[in-house]
Amino acid sequence: MAESPHPDVLLKLQVIEDNRRQEAAERRQEEEQRRREKEERRRQEDERRESQRREEFKQLLETVAQQSRFTPQLAATSPTSPSPTLSPQPLPAGMLHPTNTKAVIHPSPPLQSDVTFPDYKAWKRQKNDYATFTDLAKLDLPKQHIQLRMCMTPEVLHILQYRLRVTPDDMRSIEQVLDALEQHVKAQTNEALRHRDLFSCKQRVGECFNDFFVRVKNLAEAVDICKGANTQCEETQLKQVLLMGVCDQDLVRELISTIATKTLDETV
């Protein structure tokens, strides 16, 4: 029969194994600590660069605003004699002096990480309006990205960089970035729940039909009603939602009589 190991040998082996496990655990802790420190340094560096880009863009906007205040004053002059000095004439009683006024549009508020899909669509429309009004498309793409990031909270910026892989030096168009962000926001709610919210939508007591229709359209934006973006199919589905959700019986009869022969725009 084989002799069993001496207890002292077993004890030594156990001590060696315990030491090995402890050393391995310590190494893992050290590696994890180094990884966290590296991530923290990278995060701080990203924030520093982002702050620098924001400041540069702010200075750029201030420069553009200052330049826009200086409008050239053109005066007709005679080649042989100096132009006469015109003294201001008093205006008739009750008439105010004209003032130069400029339309003012504010950038969209910072996008929050817990934004709902309808709120995201509203934010995107406001952001696009601001971009159109201020001719942001004329700026270089990196500066357009800076302006976009200025309209986002730090949480959304982290989602953009670490989940959607849109880095500060990304060269995708702004529209492509917004589309990727839109898909992310839409994916935060279950598609089946979005379908349920749409197809169970009912007109509220005291709610006019126009308000109900707007609410249905907002819910429909978050749902892929028909695969392949079939416009006719989508219209049919929305007509059905309206018909099933309206509570005014007179309006129900009116919809029934027109819904099969008229388009959605004609129906509403």
PDB file of C-alpha atoms in Angstrom:
ATOM      1  CA  MET A   1       0.000   0.000   0.000  1.00  0.00           C
ATOM      2  CA  ALA A   2       1.164   3.513  -0.804  1.00  0.00           C
ATOM      3  CA  GLU A   3       2.109   5.558   2.190  1.00  0.00           C
ATOM      4  CA  SER A   4      -0.005   8.654   2.884  1.00  0.00           C
ATOM      5  CA  PRO A   5       1.829  12.004   2.879  1.00  0.00           C
ATOM      6  CA  HIS A   6       3.204  13.136   6.188  1.00  0.00           C
ATOM      7  CA  PRO A   7       0.982  15.748   7.918  1.00  0.00           C
ATOM      8  CA  ASP A   8       3.851  18.246   7.932  1.00  0.00           C
ATOM      9  CA  VAL A   9       4.171  17.901   4.161  1.00  0.00           C
ATOM     10  CA  LEU A  10       0.445  18.480   3.710  1.00  0.00           C
ATOM     11  CA  LEU A  11       0.620  21.523   5.950  1.00  0.00           C
ATOM     12  CA  LYS A  12       3.521  22.964   3.974  1.00  0.00           C
ATOM     13  CA  LEU A  13       1.712  22.336   0.701  1.00  0.00           C
ATOM     14  CA  GLN A  14      -1.381  24.039   2.082  1.00  0.00           C
ATOM     15  CA  VAL A  15       0.675  27.046   3.189  1.00  0.00           C
ATOM     16  CA  ILE A  16       2.325  27.255  -0.228  1.00  0.00           C
ATOM     17  CA  GLU A  17      -1.077  27.085  -1.955  1.00  0.00           C
ATOM     18  CA  ASP A  18      -2.522  29.740   0.359  1.00  0.00           C
ATOM     19  CA  ASN A  19       0.441  32.019  -0.304  1.00  0.00           C
ATOM     20  CA  ARG A  20       0.083  31.497  -4.041  1.00  0.00           C
ATOM     21  CA  ARG A  21      -3.609  32.372  -3.932  1.00  0.00           C
ATOM     22  CA  GLN A  22      -2.951  35.429  -1.780  1.00  0.00           C
ATOM     23  CA  GLU A  23      -0.236  36.638  -4.140  1.00  0.00           C
ATOM     24  CA  ALA A  24      -2.535  36.097  -7.123  1.00  0.00           C
ATOM     25  CA  ALA A  25      -5.316  38.035  -5.392  1.00  0.00           C
ATOM     26  CA  GLU A  26      -2.922  40.868  -4.565  1.00  0.00           C
ATOM     27  CA  ARG A  27      -1.732  40.974  -8.166  1.00  0.00           C
ATOM     28  CA  ARG A  28      -5.327  41.165  -9.377  1.00  0.00           C
ATOM     29  CA  GLN A  29      -6.030  43.991  -6.945  1.00  0.00           C
ATOM     30  CA  GLU A  30      -2.941  45.868  -8.093  1.00  0.00           C
ATOM     31  CA  GLU A  31      -3.873  45.387 -11.745  1.00  0.00           C
ATOM     32  CA  GLU A  32      -7.425  46.547 -11.050  1.00  0.00           C
ATOM     33  CA  GLN A  33      -6.108  49.580  -9.188  1.00  0.00           C
ATOM     34  CA  ARG A  34      -3.773  50.447 -12.056  1.00  0.00           C
ATOM     35  CA  ARG A  35      -6.629  50.009 -14.521  1.00  0.00           C
ATOM     36  CA  ARG A  36      -8.878  52.324 -12.504  1.00  0.00           C
ATOM     37  CA  GLU A  37      -6.129  54.916 -12.198  1.00  0.00           C
ATOM     38  CA  LYS A  38      -5.533  54.722 -15.940  1.00  0.00           C
ATOM     39  CA  GLU A  39      -9.262  55.137 -16.634  1.00  0.00           C
ATOM     40  CA  GLU A  40      -9.419  58.092 -14.245  1.00  0.00           C
ATOM     41  CA  ARG A  41      -6.430  59.763 -15.903  1.00  0.00           C
ATOM     42  CA  ARG A  42      -7.988  59.224 -19.310  1.00  0.00           C
ATOM     43  CA  ARG A  43     -11.318  60.620 -18.116  1.00  0.00           C
ATOM     44  CA  GLN A  44      -9.634  63.690 -16.651  1.00  0.00           C
ATOM     45  CA  GLU A  45      -7.663  64.201 -19.858  1.00  0.00           C
ATOM     46  CA  ASP A  46     -10.852  63.907 -21.926  1.00  0.00           C
ATOM     47  CA  GLU A  47     -12.574  66.449 -19.699  1.00  0.00           C
ATOM     48  CA  ARG A  48      -9.585  68.786 -19.949  1.00  0.00           C
ATOM     49  CA  ARG A  49      -9.573  68.553 -23.737  1.00  0.00           C
ATOM     50  CA  GLU A  50     -13.326  69.004 -23.870  1.00  0.00           C
ATOM     51  CA  SER A  51     -13.104  72.072 -21.648  1.00  0.00           C
ATOM     52  CA  GLN A  52     -10.368  73.468 -23.867  1.00  0.00           C
ATOM     53  CA  ARG A  53     -12.433  72.872 -27.002  1.00  0.00           C
ATOM     54  CA  ARG A  54     -15.461  74.519 -25.403  1.00  0.00           C
ATOM     55  CA  GLU A  55     -13.387  77.556 -24.489  1.00  0.00           C
ATOM     56  CA  GLU A  56     -11.944  77.795 -28.003  1.00  0.00           C
ATOM     57  CA  PHE A  57     -15.401  77.558 -29.523  1.00  0.00           C
ATOM     58  CA  LYS A  58     -16.736  80.165 -27.092  1.00  0.00           C
ATOM     59  CA  GLN A  59     -13.942  82.532 -28.087  1.00  0.00           C
ATOM     60  CA  LEU A  60     -14.715  81.857 -31.738  1.00  0.00           C
ATOM     61  CA  LEU A  61     -18.379  82.742 -31.240  1.00  0.00           C
ATOM     62  CA  GLU A  62     -17.415  85.912 -29.383  1.00  0.00           C
ATOM     63  CA  THR A  63     -15.110  86.899 -32.237  1.00  0.00           C
ATOM     64  CA  VAL A  64     -17.851  86.324 -34.796  1.00  0.00           C
ATOM     65  CA  ALA A  65     -20.305  88.321 -32.686  1.00  0.00           C
ATOM     66  CA  GLN A  66     -17.861  91.228 -32.400  1.00  0.00           C
ATOM     67  CA  GLN A  67     -17.204  91.243 -36.129  1.00  0.00           C
ATOM     68  CA  SER A  68     -20.917  91.283 -36.883  1.00  0.00           C
ATOM     69  CA  ARG A  69     -21.307  94.522 -34.903  1.00  0.00           C
ATOM     70  CA  PHE A  70     -19.004  96.417 -37.250  1.00  0.00           C
ATOM     71  CA  THR A  71     -21.079  97.241 -40.325  1.00  0.00           C
ATOM     72  CA  PRO A  72     -19.379  99.399 -42.927  1.00  0.00           C
ATOM     73  CA  GLN A  73     -20.753 102.906 -43.133  1.00  0.00           C
ATOM     74  CA  LEU A  74     -20.848 103.971 -46.779  1.00  0.00           C
ATOM     75  CA  ALA A  75     -21.200 107.649 -47.504  1.00  0.00           C
ATOM     76  CA  ALA A  76     -21.314 109.303 -50.908  1.00  0.00           C
ATOM     77  CA  THR A  77     -18.509 111.845 -51.294  1.00  0.00           C
ATOM     78  CA  SER A  78     -17.884 114.422 -53.976  1.00  0.00           C
ATOM     79  CA  PRO A  79     -14.527 114.215 -55.778  1.00  0.00           C
ATOM     80  CA  THR A  80     -14.017 118.002 -55.545  1.00  0.00           C
ATOM     81  CA  SER A  81     -15.636 119.005 -52.292  1.00  0.00           C
ATOM     82  CA  PRO A  82     -16.138 117.408 -48.914  1.00  0.00           C
ATOM     83  CA  SER A  83     -19.525 115.897 -48.255  1.00  0.00           C
ATOM     84  CA  PRO A  84     -21.853 118.158 -46.292  1.00  0.00           C
ATOM     85  CA  THR A  85     -22.575 117.343 -42.703  1.00  0.00           C
ATOM     86  CA  LEU A  86     -26.227 116.562 -42.194  1.00  0.00           C
ATOM     87  CA  SER A  87     -27.717 117.481 -38.874  1.00  0.00           C
ATOM     88  CA  PRO A  88     -30.318 115.089 -37.494  1.00  0.00           C
ATOM     89  CA  GLN A  89     -33.863 116.223 -38.113  1.00  0.00           C
ATOM     90  CA  PRO A  90     -36.484 115.890 -35.400  1.00  0.00           C
ATOM     91  CA  LEU A  91     -39.096 113.226 -35.995  1.00  0.00           C
ATOM     92  CA  PRO A  92     -42.797 114.025 -35.965  1.00  0.00           C
ATOM     93  CA  ALA A  93     -44.493 113.880 -32.609  1.00  0.00           C
ATOM     94  CA  GLY A  94     -45.317 110.372 -31.500  1.00  0.00           C
ATOM     95  CA  MET A  95     -42.749 108.705 -33.778  1.00  0.00           C
ATOM     96  CA  LEU A  96     -39.877 106.874 -32.139  1.00  0.00           C
ATOM     97  CA  HIS A  97     -36.351 106.713 -33.456  1.00  0.00           C
ATOM     98  CA  PRO A  98     -35.791 103.459 -35.325  1.00  0.00           C
ATOM     99  CA  THR A  99     -33.494 100.975 -33.670  1.00  0.00           C
ATOM    100  CA  ASN A 100     -31.567  98.125 -35.201  1.00  0.00           C
ATOM    101  CA  THR A 101     -32.858  94.898 -33.754  1.00  0.00           C
ATOM    102  CA  LYS A 102     -31.644  91.367 -34.404  1.00  0.00           C
ATOM    103  CA  ALA A 103     -33.522  88.158 -34.001  1.00  0.00           C
ATOM    104  CA  VAL A 104     -32.206  86.122 -31.098  1.00  0.00           C
ATOM    105  CA  ILE A 105     -32.240  82.341 -30.944  1.00  0.00           C
ATOM    106  CA  HIS A 106     -30.862  80.336 -28.068  1.00  0.00           C
ATOM    107  CA  PRO A 107     -29.059  76.994 -28.349  1.00  0.00           C
ATOM    108  CA  SER A 108     -30.893  73.888 -27.245  1.00  0.00           C
ATOM    109  CA  PRO A 109     -30.611  73.033 -23.529  1.00  0.00           C
ATOM    110  CA  PRO A 110     -28.152  70.301 -22.497  1.00  0.00           C
ATOM    111  CA  LEU A 111     -29.428  66.859 -23.445  1.00  0.00           C
ATOM    112  CA  GLN A 112     -30.023  64.662 -20.380  1.00  0.00           C
ATOM    113  CA  SER A 113     -29.084  60.984 -20.255  1.00  0.00           C
ATOM    114  CA  ASP A 114     -32.603  59.922 -19.169  1.00  0.00           C
ATOM    115  CA  VAL A 115     -34.373  61.777 -21.981  1.00  0.00           C
ATOM    116  CA  THR A 116     -37.475  60.150 -23.471  1.00  0.00           C
ATOM    117  CA  PHE A 117     -37.721  59.619 -27.202  1.00  0.00           C
ATOM    118  CA  PRO A 118     -40.332  62.376 -27.826  1.00  0.00           C
ATOM    119  CA  ASP A 119     -38.249  64.809 -25.773  1.00  0.00           C
ATOM    120  CA  TYR A 120     -35.154  63.813 -27.738  1.00  0.00           C
ATOM    121  CA  LYS A 121     -36.944  64.556 -31.018  1.00  0.00           C
ATOM    122  CA  ALA A 122     -37.950  67.982 -29.682  1.00  0.00           C
ATOM    123  CA  TRP A 123     -34.359  68.634 -28.549  1.00  0.00           C
ATOM    124  CA  LYS A 124     -33.036  67.598 -31.950  1.00  0.00           C
ATOM    125  CA  ARG A 125     -35.430  69.936 -33.765  1.00  0.00           C
ATOM    126  CA  GLN A 126     -34.361  72.849 -31.572  1.00  0.00           C
ATOM    127  CA  LYS A 127     -30.702  71.988 -32.096  1.00  0.00           C
ATOM    128  CA  ASN A 128     -31.160  71.848 -35.888  1.00  0.00           C
ATOM    129  CA  ASP A 129     -33.032  75.173 -35.848  1.00  0.00           C
ATOM    130  CA  TYR A 130     -30.151  76.778 -33.973  1.00  0.00           C
ATOM    131  CA  ALA A 131     -27.617  75.281 -36.390  1.00  0.00           C
ATOM    132  CA  THR A 132     -29.559  76.617 -39.375  1.00  0.00           C
ATOM    133  CA  PHE A 133     -30.050  80.067 -37.865  1.00  0.00           C
ATOM    134  CA  THR A 134     -26.367  80.489 -36.986  1.00  0.00           C
ATOM    135  CA  ASP A 135     -24.975  78.848 -40.160  1.00  0.00           C
ATOM    136  CA  LEU A 136     -23.058  76.250 -38.158  1.00  0.00           C
ATOM    137  CA  ALA A 137     -22.745  74.103 -41.278  1.00  0.00           C
ATOM    138  CA  LYS A 138     -20.217  76.627 -42.602  1.00  0.00           C
ATOM    139  CA  LEU A 139     -17.825  75.824 -39.758  1.00  0.00           C
ATOM    140  CA  ASP A 140     -15.218  73.096 -39.946  1.00  0.00           C
ATOM    141  CA  LEU A 141     -16.498  69.688 -38.854  1.00  0.00           C
ATOM    142  CA  PRO A 142     -14.413  69.624 -35.616  1.00  0.00           C
ATOM    143  CA  LYS A 143     -15.978  72.939 -34.577  1.00  0.00           C
ATOM    144  CA  GLN A 144     -19.437  71.582 -35.363  1.00  0.00           C
ATOM    145  CA  HIS A 145     -18.682  68.640 -33.070  1.00  0.00           C
ATOM    146  CA  ILE A 146     -17.597  71.046 -30.333  1.00  0.00           C
ATOM    147  CA  GLN A 147     -20.889  72.932 -30.579  1.00  0.00           C
ATOM    148  CA  LEU A 148     -22.803  69.640 -30.444  1.00  0.00           C
ATOM    149  CA  ARG A 149     -20.966  68.524 -27.307  1.00  0.00           C
ATOM    150  CA  MET A 150     -21.722  71.871 -25.679  1.00  0.00           C
ATOM    151  CA  CYS A 151     -25.414  70.882 -25.876  1.00  0.00           C
ATOM    152  CA  MET A 152     -24.935  67.661 -23.890  1.00  0.00           C
ATOM    153  CA  THR A 153     -24.464  66.801 -20.240  1.00  0.00           C
ATOM    154  CA  PRO A 154     -21.287  64.954 -19.156  1.00  0.00           C
ATOM    155  CA  GLU A 155     -23.324  61.745 -18.822  1.00  0.00           C
ATOM    156  CA  VAL A 156     -24.448  61.924 -22.454  1.00  0.00           C
ATOM    157  CA  LEU A 157     -20.892  62.719 -23.535  1.00  0.00           C
ATOM    158  CA  HIS A 158     -19.718  59.529 -21.828  1.00  0.00           C
ATOM    159  CA  ILE A 159     -22.446  57.551 -23.613  1.00  0.00           C
ATOM    160  CA  LEU A 160     -21.387  59.136 -26.877  1.00  0.00           C
ATOM    161  CA  GLN A 161     -17.723  58.270 -26.415  1.00  0.00           C
ATOM    162  CA  TYR A 162     -17.733  54.918 -24.632  1.00  0.00           C
ATOM    163  CA  ARG A 163     -20.944  53.285 -25.884  1.00  0.00           C
ATOM    164  CA  LEU A 164     -21.444  54.796 -29.329  1.00  0.00           C
ATOM    165  CA  ARG A 165     -17.696  55.147 -30.008  1.00  0.00           C
ATOM    166  CA  VAL A 166     -17.985  58.787 -31.070  1.00  0.00           C
ATOM    167  CA  THR A 167     -14.640  60.203 -29.975  1.00  0.00           C
ATOM    168  CA  PRO A 168     -13.807  63.942 -29.739  1.00  0.00           C
ATOM    169  CA  ASP A 169     -11.852  63.704 -33.006  1.00  0.00           C
ATOM    170  CA  ASP A 170     -14.556  61.712 -34.830  1.00  0.00           C
ATOM    171  CA  MET A 171     -15.067  62.740 -38.456  1.00  0.00           C
ATOM    172  CA  ARG A 172     -18.629  61.513 -38.895  1.00  0.00           C
ATOM    173  CA  SER A 173     -21.170  64.126 -39.890  1.00  0.00           C
ATOM    174  CA  ILE A 174     -23.338  65.710 -37.211  1.00  0.00           C
ATOM    175  CA  GLU A 175     -26.417  64.070 -38.720  1.00  0.00           C
ATOM    176  CA  GLN A 176     -24.801  60.627 -38.447  1.00  0.00           C
ATOM    177  CA  VAL A 177     -23.928  61.252 -34.795  1.00  0.00           C
ATOM    178  CA  LEU A 178     -27.467  62.409 -34.025  1.00  0.00           C
ATOM    179  CA  ASP A 179     -28.912  59.356 -35.786  1.00  0.00           C
ATOM    180  CA  ALA A 180     -26.726  57.046 -33.684  1.00  0.00           C
ATOM    181  CA  LEU A 181     -27.794  58.868 -30.528  1.00  0.00           C
ATOM    182  CA  GLU A 182     -31.435  58.644 -31.608  1.00  0.00           C
ATOM    183  CA  GLN A 183     -31.195  54.867 -31.967  1.00  0.00           C
ATOM    184  CA  HIS A 184     -29.620  54.668 -28.509  1.00  0.00           C
ATOM    185  CA  VAL A 185     -32.436  56.708 -26.938  1.00  0.00           C
ATOM    186  CA  LYS A 186     -35.070  54.642 -28.721  1.00  0.00           C
ATOM    187  CA  ALA A 187     -33.469  51.405 -27.504  1.00  0.00           C
ATOM    188  CA  GLN A 188     -33.770  52.478 -23.860  1.00  0.00           C
ATOM    189  CA  THR A 189     -37.438  51.450 -23.845  1.00  0.00           C
ATOM    190  CA  ASN A 190     -38.791  48.061 -24.853  1.00  0.00           C
ATOM    191  CA  GLU A 191     -40.206  48.008 -28.386  1.00  0.00           C
ATOM    192  CA  ALA A 192     -43.213  45.970 -27.269  1.00  0.00           C
ATOM    193  CA  LEU A 193     -44.030  48.615 -24.649  1.00  0.00           C
ATOM    194  CA  ARG A 194     -43.773  51.361 -27.263  1.00  0.00           C
ATOM    195  CA  HIS A 195     -46.190  49.434 -29.492  1.00  0.00           C
ATOM    196  CA  ARG A 196     -48.565  48.975 -26.570  1.00  0.00           C
ATOM    197  CA  ASP A 197     -48.476  52.689 -25.721  1.00  0.00           C
ATOM    198  CA  LEU A 198     -49.333  53.568 -29.321  1.00  0.00           C
ATOM    199  CA  PHE A 199     -52.069  51.038 -30.023  1.00  0.00           C
ATOM    200  CA  SER A 200     -53.732  51.514 -26.626  1.00  0.00           C
ATOM    201  CA  CYS A 201     -53.705  55.310 -26.856  1.00  0.00           C
ATOM    202  CA  LYS A 202     -57.134  56.758 -26.025  1.00  0.00           C
ATOM    203  CA  GLN A 203     -58.519  60.259 -26.271  1.00  0.00           C
ATOM    204  CA  ARG A 204     -58.703  61.813 -22.821  1.00  0.00           C
ATOM    205  CA  VAL A 205     -61.786  63.431 -21.376  1.00  0.00           C
ATOM    206  CA  GLY A 206     -61.890  67.039 -22.534  1.00  0.00           C
ATOM    207  CA  GLU A 207     -59.030  66.524 -24.995  1.00  0.00           C
ATOM    208  CA  CYS A 208     -59.719  67.946 -28.448  1.00  0.00           C
ATOM    209  CA  PHE A 209     -59.088  65.769 -31.480  1.00  0.00           C
ATOM    210  CA  ASN A 210     -56.108  67.848 -32.666  1.00  0.00           C
ATOM    211  CA  ASP A 211     -54.297  67.373 -29.346  1.00  0.00           C
ATOM    212  CA  PHE A 212     -55.089  63.659 -29.417  1.00  0.00           C
ATOM    213  CA  PHE A 213     -53.748  63.399 -32.972  1.00  0.00           C
ATOM    214  CA  VAL A 214     -50.500  65.153 -31.989  1.00  0.00           C
ATOM    215  CA  ARG A 215     -50.089  62.750 -29.065  1.00  0.00           C
ATOM    216  CA  VAL A 216     -50.596  59.761 -31.371  1.00  0.00           C
ATOM    217  CA  LYS A 217     -48.046  61.118 -33.846  1.00  0.00           C
ATOM    218  CA  ASN A 218     -45.487  61.597 -31.061  1.00  0.00           C
ATOM    219  CA  LEU A 219     -45.960  57.998 -29.942  1.00  0.00           C
ATOM    220  CA  ALA A 220     -45.744  56.782 -33.541  1.00  0.00           C
ATOM    221  CA  GLU A 221     -42.340  58.411 -34.010  1.00  0.00           C
ATOM    222  CA  ALA A 222     -40.873  56.000 -31.458  1.00  0.00           C
ATOM    223  CA  VAL A 223     -42.348  52.897 -33.099  1.00  0.00           C
ATOM    224  CA  ASP A 224     -41.477  51.111 -36.329  1.00  0.00           C
ATOM    225  CA  ILE A 225     -45.103  50.494 -37.217  1.00  0.00           C
ATOM    226  CA  CYS A 226     -44.397  48.809 -40.536  1.00  0.00           C
ATOM    227  CA  LYS A 227     -41.142  47.234 -41.597  1.00  0.00           C
ATOM    228  CA  GLY A 228     -39.499  48.744 -44.630  1.00  0.00           C
ATOM    229  CA  ALA A 229     -40.924  52.242 -44.044  1.00  0.00           C
ATOM    230  CA  ASN A 230     -44.118  51.449 -45.958  1.00  0.00           C
ATOM    231  CA  THR A 231     -45.968  54.778 -45.956  1.00  0.00           C
ATOM    232  CA  GLN A 232     -49.324  53.319 -46.952  1.00  0.00           C
ATOM    233  CA  CYS A 233     -49.099  50.675 -44.245  1.00  0.00           C
ATOM    234  CA  GLU A 234     -48.174  53.298 -41.638  1.00  0.00           C
ATOM    235  CA  GLU A 235     -51.144  55.470 -42.641  1.00  0.00           C
ATOM    236  CA  THR A 236     -53.501  52.508 -42.332  1.00  0.00           C
ATOM    237  CA  GLN A 237     -52.183  51.656 -38.874  1.00  0.00           C
ATOM    238  CA  LEU A 238     -52.438  55.256 -37.642  1.00  0.00           C
ATOM    239  CA  LYS A 239     -55.983  55.549 -38.973  1.00  0.00           C
ATOM    240  CA  GLN A 240     -56.846  52.436 -36.984  1.00  0.00           C
ATOM    241  CA  VAL A 241     -55.277  53.909 -33.827  1.00  0.00           C
ATOM    242  CA  LEU A 242     -57.279  57.112 -34.270  1.00  0.00           C
ATOM    243  CA  LEU A 243     -60.509  55.240 -34.920  1.00  0.00           C
ATOM    244  CA  MET A 244     -60.078  53.010 -31.866  1.00  0.00           C
ATOM    245  CA  GLY A 245     -58.926  55.846 -29.613  1.00  0.00           C
ATOM    246  CA  VAL A 246     -61.508  58.544 -30.323  1.00  0.00           C
ATOM    247  CA  CYS A 247     -64.230  58.780 -27.677  1.00  0.00           C
ATOM    248  CA  ASP A 248     -66.609  61.185 -29.479  1.00  0.00           C
ATOM    249  CA  GLN A 249     -69.204  58.970 -31.171  1.00  0.00           C
ATOM    250  CA  ASP A 250     -70.075  61.587 -33.796  1.00  0.00           C
ATOM    251  CA  LEU A 251     -66.411  61.802 -34.709  1.00  0.00           C
ATOM    252  CA  VAL A 252     -66.186  58.003 -34.800  1.00  0.00           C
ATOM    253  CA  ARG A 253     -69.001  57.861 -37.360  1.00  0.00           C
ATOM    254  CA  GLU A 254     -67.337  60.603 -39.387  1.00  0.00           C
ATOM    255  CA  LEU A 255     -64.021  58.758 -39.366  1.00  0.00           C
ATOM    256  CA  ILE A 256     -65.678  55.495 -40.386  1.00  0.00           C
ATOM    257  CA  SER A 257     -67.270  57.191 -43.383  1.00  0.00           C
ATOM    258  CA  THR A 258     -64.026  58.777 -44.614  1.00  0.00           C
ATOM    259  CA  ILE A 259     -61.163  56.672 -43.323  1.00  0.00           C
ATOM    260  CA  ALA A 260     -61.250  54.143 -46.168  1.00  0.00           C
ATOM    261  CA  THR A 261     -61.245  56.666 -49.018  1.00  0.00           C
ATOM    262  CA  LYS A 262     -59.123  59.555 -47.725  1.00  0.00           C
ATOM    263  CA  THR A 263     -55.474  59.904 -46.817  1.00  0.00           C
ATOM    264  CA  LEU A 264     -54.405  60.509 -43.234  1.00  0.00           C
ATOM    265  CA  ASP A 265     -53.901  64.232 -43.862  1.00  0.00           C
ATOM    266  CA  GLU A 266     -57.348  64.502 -45.425  1.00  0.00           C
ATOM    267  CA  THR A 267     -58.873  62.511 -42.580  1.00  0.00           C
ATOM    268  CA  VAL A 268     -57.578  64.806 -39.859  1.00  0.00           C
TER     269      VAL A 268
END
